[in-house]
Amino acid sequence: MIVIKSKLQKWYFAWPSMIGLFVLFFLLNLYLMGGGDYKVPDIHLVVSHLFAKANDSAFAGVNEQTVQEIQEKVWALLATIVGGVALGIAGLITQALTRNPLADASTLGMSQAGIFGIVLALSFGFTAYYIKFMFAVIFGVVGSVLLLLIIWASKNSSAQTSKIILAGLAIGIIFKTITFLIRHNDKFLNDVSYKYVLGGAEGINTVIGDKQYIILLISTILTIVAVAITIIISKGLTLLELGDERAKSLGAKVKTLKILSLIAIGIAVPAAIIILGNIAFIGLFAVHLSRYLFTTRNYKKLIAPTIITSVTITAFGLLLTQYIPKVNSGLWMTFIGAPYLIYAGLRGLR
Amino acid sequence: MNKKFSNIIKWFALLGLVTIMAFMILVFYKGIWGFAPMRDTSALNVDQTKYPGLGSTAQSLGEGTGTFRFKQLIIVFMGGGALAFAGAMLQKITRNNLAEVSILGIGSINILFIFGYVFLFKEQVFGNGIIGMMLPLVTLTASIIGTTIVWAVARSKNANKNTFVIIGIASQLLFEALSVVFVNPTKLNGSKEGRRVWDTIKNYTMGQVRTSEQHHGVPFWLIITASVVIGVTITATIFLRKKIDIYEASEDSAKTLGISTEKLRFIMFFMVAVLAGMEASILGTVALLGIIAPSIARMIFRNKFTPMAIASFVIGGLLVMIASFVSINLATGLPPGILTTAIATPYFIFLIVRGK
C-alpha cells in the first residue's frame, strides 16, 4: 500500500514538475530572444508571420533585421522541441527493440550515419532540403543495417547488451571519421557540415537557407507519424521486452512489431538530425529519467513522459546556449549525456 | 618447419618491411612514380582558405628535404610504436584485448591538456624557452591522471570487459566536447595568431606530423628526448616480462609465486603513462592503433609478452609510417592519425564481433 502511495506521489510530483520546468525553459528561451537587453520579442508579430519571409509586405515598417533575428531564434526553439520529441521517441523504441537500456540513436551510430549522409549530399552540391532528407534517411538505414549485421554476425550471445552498444559506438566513430574526411571546396558548405557535426538548432538555422520552415514542417509531420506509430505498437513493445518467444506466446506479432518500430526509428531519426544536427544521448537520458520519475516500464504510459522529459532537456540545452553562446547545445547535451553514460556503464548496464 | 626458424623468418620479414618503408620515406621525392615531389611546394601547398588547418607539413619544406624526412621518420616510428606498445601493455594488465590508450580516454586527456597549454601560452609553447621545455611534462602529467582513472575503474568489481570500453568511449566523447569548447574556432579564426593556435591544436588531434620549427613543429631536442625515454621505458619493461605473463594468466598464481601484484600493476600503469605522454608530445592522437597493432602481433607471434609487445611496437610504427607516407607523397593532405583510424575502426568492429 505504501509502495503504491509513494508511486502515485511520484507520478503526481513528476507531471507538474516536468511540465512546469518545460514551460519555464520555454518562456526563458523566448525572454532571452530579445537580445542582450532582455526585451521580450513581439511574439504576435513573429507567430502570425511564422511562415512568411522577412521581406514580405506584412513586415512593412518593422526593422527587417530584427524580424529575421527573432524568426531565426523562434525557429531554433521550435526545432529544438520537435527534434527533442523525435529523439526521445527514437530512444524509447530502440531500447525496447534491442532490449538494451543504453540504446539510443547516437549510441547505436544512427545519428552519425545520418549526419554523414547530409554532409555527403552537401559535398555533391545538393543543397535542396528534400535531397538532404533522402540522404539522411538512406544513411540512417545503412547505419542500422550495419548494426543488425554485426549483431547477427556475433554468434557469441553472452554479454550481448554491451556488445551491441560497443558495435554501435564503433559505427558512430567510423561515420564520424569519414564525415571528417569529406572536405568541400566551398567555404559555406564547409561551414554547414561543421554546424551539423557540432549539433544544435541555433547553429543550423543560420545555414539552412530560406526553406527552414518547410523543413521544420516536414520534420514535425514525420515526428507526429513516428509518435502515432509508437502509440499503436506500444503494447507490443512492452511485451517485446520480455523476449521474442514470450511476446509471441502472449499474442504479439513480433515480426510486424519489429518492422513497424524500425520504420518509426527510420522516420524519427532523420527528422530530428536534419534540424538539430548531431545531438547525442537525448533518447538515452530522457527515457531513463522518465522511467525513474514516472515509475513505469509500460511503454504506453511511457510515451508522454518521455516526450515531455526530452523536450524539457533539449529546451534546457538551448537555454544554456543562449546564456553562454560559446558552447552550442549539441555540446551541452554531450556534457550531460556522456557522464550519464559513464555512470550507467559503471552501474553495470542494468 | 622448425618453430624457431619460422620465428626468425617472421622477424626478418617484419624488420625488412620497416627498412623498406623507412627507405621509401627517406628517399622518395621528385619524379619517382609520379608522386607529388617533396621539394615542389606548389603541389603540396594547400590553399589555406579552402582547407583551413591543413598544409602545415607542406609549409615546412623550405627546411631541406633530408632533415625533414629524417625527423618525420623518427616521429612516426617512435610515436606509433610507443602507442602500440602502451596498448599491448594495457591489454596485458586489464586482460582485455580491446583496451587501448585512446579508447580508455587517456589520449583525450592528453589532448585536452595540450589544448589548455597551447591556449594559455600560445606562441611560447614552441619556443626554446622554459614553457616550450615543459610541454612533455604537461603531457606526462595528463597521462598519469588518465591512467590513474583507468586504474581506479579497473579495480571496481562490477566493470566487465565491455563496459570498461564503453566507459572509455563515453569519456572520450566528453573530452572531445570539452576540447571544442576550449578552442572555439569561430572565435579564434579571426586573428592570425588565433588561426595558428587552432592549426596547432588540430594537428595534435589528428596526428599530423610536424617537423619545421618555425611553423610550430616539434623541436628536434624534443623528438630525441621523447625517443630516448620511450626506448628506455620499453627496455625496462622487458625485465618484467615473466612477471607480466604470469600476472595475465592469473592474479592468484602470480601471488603464489611471490609476485607483488599491486606493485607490478602500479609500475606497468606508470610505464603506460610515460609512453602515452611522450607520444602525445611528439605526434598526437592516433585512435585505435593500440588495438590493431597488438592484435596483429598476437596473430603472428602468439601471446608471449616479449615477442608480442616488441612486434606490436614495430607494427605500430610501420602502420603510422605507411599512413604518413601516403599522406605526404600522395599529397592527400590527410593526417596520418585520421588515415590510421579509418583503417583501424572496421578491424575494431571485427574484433567486437569475434568476441574474443
CSV table of C-alpha atoms in Angstrom, one decimal, chain B residues 29-277:
chain,number,residue,atom,x,y,z
B,29,TYR,CA,60.9,12.6,-53.9
B,30,LYS,CA,60.7,14.4,-57.1
B,31,GLY,CA,59.6,12.4,-60.1
B,32,ILE,CA,59.7,8.9,-58.8
B,33,TRP,CA,56.5,7.1,-59.8
B,34,GLY,CA,54.9,10.4,-60.4
B,35,PHE,CA,54.3,11.0,-56.7
B,36,ALA,CA,54.0,14.6,-55.7
B,37,PRO,CA,57.6,15.6,-55.2
B,38,MET,CA,58.7,16.8,-51.8
B,39,ARG,CA,60.6,19.9,-52.9
B,40,ASP,CA,57.9,21.1,-55.2
B,41,THR,CA,55.9,23.2,-52.8
B,42,SER,CA,53.3,24.2,-55.3
B,43,ALA,CA,51.9,20.6,-55.3
B,44,LEU,CA,51.6,20.4,-51.6
B,45,ASN,CA,51.0,24.0,-50.6
B,46,VAL,CA,47.4,23.7,-49.6
B,47,ASP,CA,45.2,26.7,-50.1
B,48,GLN,CA,44.5,27.8,-46.5
B,49,THR,CA,41.2,29.4,-47.4
B,50,LYS,CA,39.9,26.2,-48.9
B,51,TYR,CA,41.4,23.7,-46.4
B,52,PRO,CA,41.9,25.5,-43.1
B,53,GLY,CA,44.3,23.8,-40.8
B,54,LEU,CA,46.0,21.7,-43.5
B,55,GLY,CA,49.3,22.3,-45.1
B,56,SER,CA,51.5,22.8,-42.1
B,57,THR,CA,53.6,19.9,-43.3
B,58,ALA,CA,53.9,21.3,-46.7
B,59,GLN,CA,54.9,24.7,-45.5
B,60,SER,CA,57.8,23.2,-43.7
B,61,LEU,CA,59.5,22.1,-46.8
B,62,GLY,CA,61.8,25.0,-47.0
B,63,GLU,CA,63.9,23.4,-44.3
B,64,GLY,CA,65.6,20.9,-46.6
B,65,THR,CA,64.2,17.6,-47.6
B,66,GLY,CA,66.8,15.4,-45.8
B,67,THR,CA,66.3,16.8,-42.3
B,68,PHE,CA,62.6,17.0,-42.8
B,69,ARG,CA,62.3,13.4,-43.8
B,70,PHE,CA,64.6,12.2,-41.1
B,71,LYS,CA,62.6,13.9,-38.4
B,72,GLN,CA,59.3,12.7,-39.9
B,73,LEU,CA,60.7,9.1,-39.8
B,74,ILE,CA,61.7,9.3,-36.1
B,75,ILE,CA,58.4,10.9,-35.1
B,76,VAL,CA,56.1,8.4,-36.8
B,77,PHE,CA,58.1,5.3,-35.9
B,78,MET,CA,58.7,6.2,-32.3
B,79,GLY,CA,55.2,7.7,-31.8
B,80,GLY,CA,53.3,4.9,-33.4
B,81,GLY,CA,55.5,2.3,-31.7
B,82,ALA,CA,55.0,3.8,-28.3
B,83,LEU,CA,51.2,3.9,-28.7
B,84,ALA,CA,51.1,0.3,-29.9
B,85,PHE,CA,53.4,-0.8,-27.1
B,86,ALA,CA,51.3,1.0,-24.5
B,87,GLY,CA,48.3,-0.6,-25.9
B,88,ALA,CA,49.9,-4.1,-25.7
B,89,MET,CA,50.8,-3.4,-22.0
B,90,LEU,CA,47.3,-2.1,-21.1
B,91,GLN,CA,45.8,-5.2,-22.7
B,92,LYS,CA,48.0,-7.4,-20.5
B,93,ILE,CA,47.2,-5.5,-17.3
B,94,THR,CA,43.4,-5.3,-17.9
B,95,ARG,CA,43.3,-8.7,-19.5
B,96,ASN,CA,41.1,-7.1,-22.2
B,97,ASN,CA,42.1,-7.2,-25.8
B,98,LEU,CA,40.0,-4.1,-26.5
B,99,ALA,CA,42.0,-1.9,-24.1
B,100,GLU,CA,43.9,1.0,-25.6
B,101,VAL,CA,45.3,4.4,-24.8
B,102,SER,CA,42.9,6.4,-26.9
B,103,ILE,CA,39.8,4.3,-26.2
B,104,LEU,CA,40.2,4.5,-22.5
B,105,GLY,CA,40.3,8.2,-22.6
B,106,ILE,CA,44.0,8.7,-21.7
B,107,GLY,CA,44.7,10.1,-25.2
B,108,SER,CA,41.8,12.5,-24.9
B,109,ILE,CA,43.0,13.9,-21.6
B,110,ASN,CA,46.4,14.4,-23.1
B,111,ILE,CA,45.0,16.4,-26.0
B,112,LEU,CA,42.9,18.4,-23.5
B,113,PHE,CA,46.0,19.3,-21.6
B,114,ILE,CA,47.9,20.3,-24.7
B,115,PHE,CA,44.9,22.4,-25.8
B,116,GLY,CA,44.9,24.2,-22.5
B,117,TYR,CA,48.6,24.7,-22.6
B,118,VAL,CA,48.8,26.0,-26.1
B,119,PHE,CA,45.8,28.2,-25.5
B,120,LEU,CA,47.4,29.7,-22.4
B,121,PHE,CA,50.9,30.3,-23.7
B,122,LYS,CA,50.2,30.5,-27.4
B,123,GLU,CA,53.5,31.1,-29.3
B,124,GLN,CA,55.8,30.5,-26.4
B,125,VAL,CA,54.9,26.8,-26.3
B,126,PHE,CA,57.0,26.1,-29.3
B,127,GLY,CA,59.8,28.5,-28.5
B,128,ASN,CA,63.0,27.4,-26.8
B,129,GLY,CA,62.1,28.9,-23.5
B,130,ILE,CA,61.1,27.2,-20.3
B,131,ILE,CA,57.5,27.0,-21.4
B,132,GLY,CA,58.5,25.0,-24.5
B,133,MET,CA,60.6,22.7,-22.4
B,134,MET,CA,57.7,21.9,-20.1
B,135,LEU,CA,55.4,20.5,-22.8
B,136,PRO,CA,56.5,16.9,-22.4
B,137,LEU,CA,56.0,17.2,-18.6
B,138,VAL,CA,52.5,18.6,-19.2
B,139,THR,CA,51.6,15.6,-21.4
B,140,LEU,CA,53.2,13.3,-18.9
B,141,THR,CA,51.0,14.7,-16.1
B,142,ALA,CA,47.9,14.3,-18.2
B,143,SER,CA,48.8,10.7,-19.0
B,144,ILE,CA,49.4,10.0,-15.3
B,145,ILE,CA,45.9,11.5,-14.5
B,146,GLY,CA,44.3,9.4,-17.3
B,147,THR,CA,46.0,6.2,-16.3
B,148,THR,CA,45.0,6.8,-12.7
B,149,ILE,CA,41.4,7.0,-13.7
B,150,VAL,CA,41.7,3.8,-15.7
B,151,TRP,CA,43.4,2.1,-12.8
B,152,ALA,CA,40.6,3.1,-10.5
B,153,VAL,CA,38.0,1.8,-12.9
B,154,ALA,CA,39.9,-1.4,-13.4
B,155,ARG,CA,39.8,-2.1,-9.6
B,156,SER,CA,36.0,-1.7,-9.5
B,157,LYS,CA,34.5,-5.2,-9.5
B,158,ASN,CA,31.3,-4.8,-11.5
B,159,ALA,CA,33.1,-3.4,-14.5
B,160,ASN,CA,33.2,-6.2,-17.1
B,161,LYS,CA,35.3,-6.2,-20.2
B,162,ASN,CA,32.9,-4.4,-22.5
B,163,THR,CA,31.6,-1.8,-20.0
B,164,PHE,CA,35.2,-0.8,-19.5
B,165,VAL,CA,35.5,0.1,-23.1
B,166,ILE,CA,32.0,1.8,-23.2
B,167,ILE,CA,33.0,4.0,-20.3
B,168,GLY,CA,36.2,4.8,-22.1
B,169,ILE,CA,34.4,5.8,-25.3
B,170,ALA,CA,31.9,7.9,-23.4
B,171,SER,CA,34.7,9.7,-21.6
B,172,GLN,CA,36.4,10.2,-24.9
B,173,LEU,CA,33.3,11.9,-26.3
B,174,LEU,CA,33.1,14.0,-23.2
B,175,PHE,CA,36.7,15.2,-23.6
B,176,GLU,CA,36.2,15.8,-27.3
B,177,ALA,CA,33.3,18.1,-26.5
B,178,LEU,CA,35.3,19.9,-23.8
B,179,SER,CA,38.2,20.4,-26.3
B,180,VAL,CA,35.8,22.0,-28.8
B,181,VAL,CA,34.7,24.4,-26.0
B,182,PHE,CA,38.2,25.1,-25.1
B,183,VAL,CA,39.2,26.3,-28.5
B,184,ASN,CA,36.2,27.8,-30.2
B,185,PRO,CA,37.3,28.0,-33.8
B,186,THR,CA,34.9,30.7,-34.7
B,187,LYS,CA,36.4,32.9,-32.0
B,188,LEU,CA,40.0,32.1,-33.0
B,189,ASN,CA,39.8,32.2,-36.8
B,190,GLY,CA,39.7,36.0,-36.8
B,191,SER,CA,43.2,36.8,-35.8
B,192,LYS,CA,46.4,35.3,-37.4
B,193,GLU,CA,47.6,34.2,-34.1
B,194,GLY,CA,44.3,32.5,-33.3
B,195,ARG,CA,44.5,30.7,-36.6
B,196,ARG,CA,47.9,29.4,-35.7
B,197,VAL,CA,46.8,28.2,-32.3
B,198,TRP,CA,43.8,26.4,-33.9
B,199,ASP,CA,46.1,24.9,-36.5
B,200,THR,CA,48.5,23.6,-33.9
B,201,ILE,CA,45.7,22.1,-31.9
B,202,LYS,CA,44.1,20.5,-34.9
B,203,ASN,CA,47.4,19.0,-35.8
B,204,TYR,CA,47.7,17.3,-32.5
B,205,THR,CA,44.2,15.9,-32.6
B,206,MET,CA,44.7,14.4,-36.0
B,207,GLY,CA,48.1,13.1,-35.5
B,208,GLN,CA,49.7,15.3,-38.1
B,209,VAL,CA,53.4,15.1,-38.4
B,210,ARG,CA,55.0,18.4,-37.7
B,211,THR,CA,58.7,19.0,-38.3
B,212,SER,CA,59.6,22.5,-39.0
B,213,GLU,CA,60.5,24.7,-36.0
B,214,GLN,CA,59.3,28.0,-37.4
B,215,HIS,CA,55.8,26.5,-38.1
B,216,HIS,CA,55.1,25.2,-34.7
B,217,GLY,CA,56.8,21.9,-35.5
B,218,VAL,CA,58.1,19.6,-32.8
B,219,PRO,CA,61.6,20.8,-31.9
B,220,PHE,CA,64.5,18.4,-32.6
B,221,TRP,CA,65.5,18.2,-28.9
B,222,LEU,CA,62.0,17.1,-28.0
B,223,ILE,CA,62.0,14.4,-30.7
B,224,ILE,CA,65.3,13.0,-29.4
B,225,THR,CA,64.3,13.2,-25.7
B,226,ALA,CA,60.9,11.5,-26.3
B,227,SER,CA,62.5,8.8,-28.3
B,228,VAL,CA,65.1,8.1,-25.7
B,229,VAL,CA,62.5,8.0,-22.9
B,230,ILE,CA,60.3,5.7,-25.0
B,231,GLY,CA,63.3,3.4,-25.7
B,232,VAL,CA,64.4,3.3,-22.0
B,233,THR,CA,60.8,2.5,-20.8
B,234,ILE,CA,60.4,-0.3,-23.3
B,235,THR,CA,63.8,-1.8,-22.4
B,236,ALA,CA,62.8,-1.6,-18.7
B,237,THR,CA,59.6,-3.5,-19.4
B,238,ILE,CA,61.5,-6.4,-20.9
B,239,PHE,CA,62.9,-7.1,-17.4
B,240,LEU,CA,59.3,-7.6,-16.2
B,241,ARG,CA,58.3,-10.0,-19.0
B,242,LYS,CA,57.9,-13.2,-17.0
B,243,LYS,CA,56.0,-11.5,-14.2
B,244,ILE,CA,53.7,-9.9,-16.7
B,245,ASP,CA,52.9,-13.2,-18.4
B,246,ILE,CA,52.2,-14.9,-15.1
B,247,TYR,CA,50.1,-11.9,-13.9
B,248,GLU,CA,48.0,-12.1,-17.1
B,249,ALA,CA,47.4,-15.8,-16.7
B,250,SER,CA,46.0,-15.4,-13.2
B,251,GLU,CA,46.4,-13.0,-10.3
B,252,ASP,CA,46.4,-15.8,-7.7
B,253,SER,CA,49.2,-17.8,-9.3
B,254,ALA,CA,51.2,-14.6,-9.5
B,255,LYS,CA,50.7,-14.1,-5.8
B,256,THR,CA,51.6,-17.7,-5.1
B,257,LEU,CA,54.8,-17.2,-7.0
B,258,GLY,CA,55.7,-14.3,-4.8
B,259,ILE,CA,55.0,-11.5,-7.2
B,260,SER,CA,53.7,-8.4,-5.6
B,261,THR,CA,50.8,-7.8,-8.0
B,262,GLU,CA,49.8,-4.4,-6.7
B,263,LYS,CA,53.4,-3.1,-7.2
B,264,LEU,CA,53.6,-4.7,-10.7
B,265,ARG,CA,50.3,-3.1,-11.7
B,266,PHE,CA,51.5,0.2,-10.4
B,267,ILE,CA,54.8,0.0,-12.3
B,268,MET,CA,53.0,-1.0,-15.5
B,269,PHE,CA,50.4,1.7,-15.4
B,270,PHE,CA,53.2,4.2,-14.8
B,271,MET,CA,55.1,3.0,-17.8
B,272,VAL,CA,51.9,3.3,-19.9
B,273,ALA,CA,51.6,6.8,-18.7
B,274,VAL,CA,55.2,7.6,-19.7
B,275,LEU,CA,54.7,6.1,-23.1
B,276,ALA,CA,51.4,7.8,-23.8
B,277,GLY,CA,52.7,11.2,-22.5
